[in-house]
Coordinates of C-alpha atoms in Angstrom, one line a residue:
X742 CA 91.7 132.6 107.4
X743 CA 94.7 132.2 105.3
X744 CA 95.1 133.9 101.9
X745 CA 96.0 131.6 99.1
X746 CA 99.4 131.8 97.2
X747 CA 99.1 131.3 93.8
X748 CA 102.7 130.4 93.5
X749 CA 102.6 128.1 96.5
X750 CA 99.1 126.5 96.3
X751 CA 97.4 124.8 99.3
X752 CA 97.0 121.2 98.1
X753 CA 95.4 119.9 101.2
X754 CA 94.2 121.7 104.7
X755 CA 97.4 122.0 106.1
X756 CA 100.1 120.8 103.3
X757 CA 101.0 123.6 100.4
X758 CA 103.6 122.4 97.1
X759 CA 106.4 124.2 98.6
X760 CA 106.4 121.8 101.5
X761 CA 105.9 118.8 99.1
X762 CA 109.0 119.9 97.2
X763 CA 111.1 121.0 99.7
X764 CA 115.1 119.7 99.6
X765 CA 117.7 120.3 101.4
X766 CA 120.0 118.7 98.4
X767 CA 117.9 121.0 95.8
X768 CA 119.1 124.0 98.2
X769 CA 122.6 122.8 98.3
X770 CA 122.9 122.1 94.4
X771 CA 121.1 124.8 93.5
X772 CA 118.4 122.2 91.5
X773 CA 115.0 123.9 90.9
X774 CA 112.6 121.4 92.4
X775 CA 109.3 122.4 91.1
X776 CA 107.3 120.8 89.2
X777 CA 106.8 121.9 85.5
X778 CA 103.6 119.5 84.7
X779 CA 100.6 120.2 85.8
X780 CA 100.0 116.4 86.3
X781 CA 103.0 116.1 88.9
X782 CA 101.0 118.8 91.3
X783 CA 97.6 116.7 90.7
X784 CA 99.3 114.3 91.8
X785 CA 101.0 115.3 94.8
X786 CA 97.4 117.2 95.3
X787 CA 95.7 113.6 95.7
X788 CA 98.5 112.0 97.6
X789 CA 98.1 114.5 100.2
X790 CA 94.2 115.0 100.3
X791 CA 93.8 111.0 100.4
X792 CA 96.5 109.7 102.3
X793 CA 98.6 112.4 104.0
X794 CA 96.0 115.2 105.4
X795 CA 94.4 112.0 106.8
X796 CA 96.6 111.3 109.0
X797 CA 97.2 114.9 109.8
X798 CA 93.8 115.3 111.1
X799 CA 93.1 111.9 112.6
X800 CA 96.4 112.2 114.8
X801 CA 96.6 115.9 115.1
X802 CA 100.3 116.1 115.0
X803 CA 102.4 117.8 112.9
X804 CA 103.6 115.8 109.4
X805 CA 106.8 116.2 108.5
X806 CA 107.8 115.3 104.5
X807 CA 111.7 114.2 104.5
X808 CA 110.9 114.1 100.5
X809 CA 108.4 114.4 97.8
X810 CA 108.6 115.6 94.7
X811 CA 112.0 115.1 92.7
X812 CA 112.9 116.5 89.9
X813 CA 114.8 114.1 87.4
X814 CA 117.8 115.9 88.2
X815 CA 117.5 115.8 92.0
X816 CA 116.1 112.0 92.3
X817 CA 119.5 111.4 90.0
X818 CA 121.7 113.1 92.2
X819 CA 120.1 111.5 95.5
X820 CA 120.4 107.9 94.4
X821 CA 116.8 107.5 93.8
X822 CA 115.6 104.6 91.8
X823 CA 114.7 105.9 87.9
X824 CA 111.1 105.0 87.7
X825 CA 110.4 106.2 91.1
X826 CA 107.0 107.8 91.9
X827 CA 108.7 110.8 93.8
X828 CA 109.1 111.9 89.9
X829 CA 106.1 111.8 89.4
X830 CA 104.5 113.8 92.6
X831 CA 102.7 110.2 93.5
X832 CA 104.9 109.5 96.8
X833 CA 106.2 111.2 99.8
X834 CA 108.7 109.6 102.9
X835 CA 106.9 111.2 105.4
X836 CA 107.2 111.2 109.4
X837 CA 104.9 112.7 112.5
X838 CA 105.6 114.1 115.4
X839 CA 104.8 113.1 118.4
X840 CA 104.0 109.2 117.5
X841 CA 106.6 106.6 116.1
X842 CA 106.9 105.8 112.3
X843 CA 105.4 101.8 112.9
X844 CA 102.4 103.6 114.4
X845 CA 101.7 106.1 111.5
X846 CA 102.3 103.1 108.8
X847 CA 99.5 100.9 110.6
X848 CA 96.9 103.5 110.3
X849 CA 98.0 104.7 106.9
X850 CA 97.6 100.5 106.1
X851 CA 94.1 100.6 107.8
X852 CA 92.7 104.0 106.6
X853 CA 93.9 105.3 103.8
X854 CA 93.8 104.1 99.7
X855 CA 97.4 104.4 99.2
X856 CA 99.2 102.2 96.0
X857 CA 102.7 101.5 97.8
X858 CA 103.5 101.9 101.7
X859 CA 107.3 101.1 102.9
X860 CA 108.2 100.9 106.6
X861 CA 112.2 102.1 106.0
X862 CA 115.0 101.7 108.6
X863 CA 112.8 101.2 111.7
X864 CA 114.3 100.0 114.7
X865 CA 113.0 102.1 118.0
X866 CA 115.1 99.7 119.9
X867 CA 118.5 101.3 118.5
X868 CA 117.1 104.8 117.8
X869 CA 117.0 104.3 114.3
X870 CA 113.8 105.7 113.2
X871 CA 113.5 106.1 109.8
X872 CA 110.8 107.1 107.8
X873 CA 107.8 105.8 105.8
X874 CA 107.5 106.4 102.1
X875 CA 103.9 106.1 100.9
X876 CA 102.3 106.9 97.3
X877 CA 99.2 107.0 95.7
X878 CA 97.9 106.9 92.4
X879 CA 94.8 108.4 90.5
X880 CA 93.4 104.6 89.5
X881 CA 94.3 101.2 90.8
X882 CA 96.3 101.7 94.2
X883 CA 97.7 98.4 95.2
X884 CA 98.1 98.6 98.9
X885 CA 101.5 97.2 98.3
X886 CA 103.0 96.9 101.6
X887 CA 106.9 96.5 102.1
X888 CA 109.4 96.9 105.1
X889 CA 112.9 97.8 104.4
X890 CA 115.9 97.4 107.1
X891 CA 118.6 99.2 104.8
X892 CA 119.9 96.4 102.9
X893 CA 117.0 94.5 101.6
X894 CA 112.9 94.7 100.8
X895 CA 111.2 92.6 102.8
X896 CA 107.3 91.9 101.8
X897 CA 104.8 93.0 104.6
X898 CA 105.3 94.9 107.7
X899 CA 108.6 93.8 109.9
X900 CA 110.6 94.0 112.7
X901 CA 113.6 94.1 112.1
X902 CA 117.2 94.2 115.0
X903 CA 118.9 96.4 113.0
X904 CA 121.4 96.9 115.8
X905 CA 123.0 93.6 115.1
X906 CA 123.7 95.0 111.5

């Protein structure tokens, strides 16, 4: 049995905030990337006990989060957009081990009550992998579904050659 750490709470089975705020650009600028709202860790507390942990324990692979929470100052200083949900602890880009990131975005689509899912830079046939960046919110998820290729949004899950790029 593992002893909770009041400074690092367990917000699902197997995902705790340090993980869901986690950046290596944080480390590097020396940005403090926790949250300060007790909303933002609600948040990220729901994204991971209905969308992430999920996943975790239907594929029994290890999930990796590329990037969660962002402080204002952090999303700035990473190009993220200024309304983004990362802000907000609503959205992770998240990969797994073991199985490839079109796989895990089909079952998140099928099984889980997420508001936005994005397939981003996916192309197995090149090795570019990318990730997928899923959110959720406390009332009215959309199931929005996108694919992105590096350049544009696409609506709905793609393919895409991005070798020819």
């Amino acid at each position: 049995m593992y002893k909770t750490n009041p400074l690092n709470p367990m917000l699902s089975t197997d995902l705790d905030l340090f993980t869901l705020c986690q950046s290596d650009t944080a480390a590097e600028q020396g940005i403090y990337n926790l949250p300060q709202d007790v909303g933002v860790v609600e948040n990220l507390t729901r994204l991971c006990q209905q969308v992430l942990q999920p996943a975790i324990t239907h594929f029994d692979l290890p999930l990796f989060v590329t990037s969660g929470y962002r402080c204002p100052r952090l999303n700035a200083e990473i190009g993220g957009l200024p309304d983004s949900q990362h802000l907000r602890g609503e959205a992770a880009d998240i990969m797994m081990g073991g199985i490839a990131n079109d796989t895990l975005a089909l079952w998140l689509i099928d099984n889980t009550d997420f508001d936005e899912l994005i397939l981003e830079k996916f192309d197995p046939r090149c090795g570019e992998y990318g990730w997928v960046h899923v959110s959720c919110v406390a009332t009215g998820n959309r199931k929005k579904v996108s694919t992105f290729d590096g350049d544009t949004f696409h609506d709905g899950f793609h393919y895409f050659d991005l070798a020819g790029k």
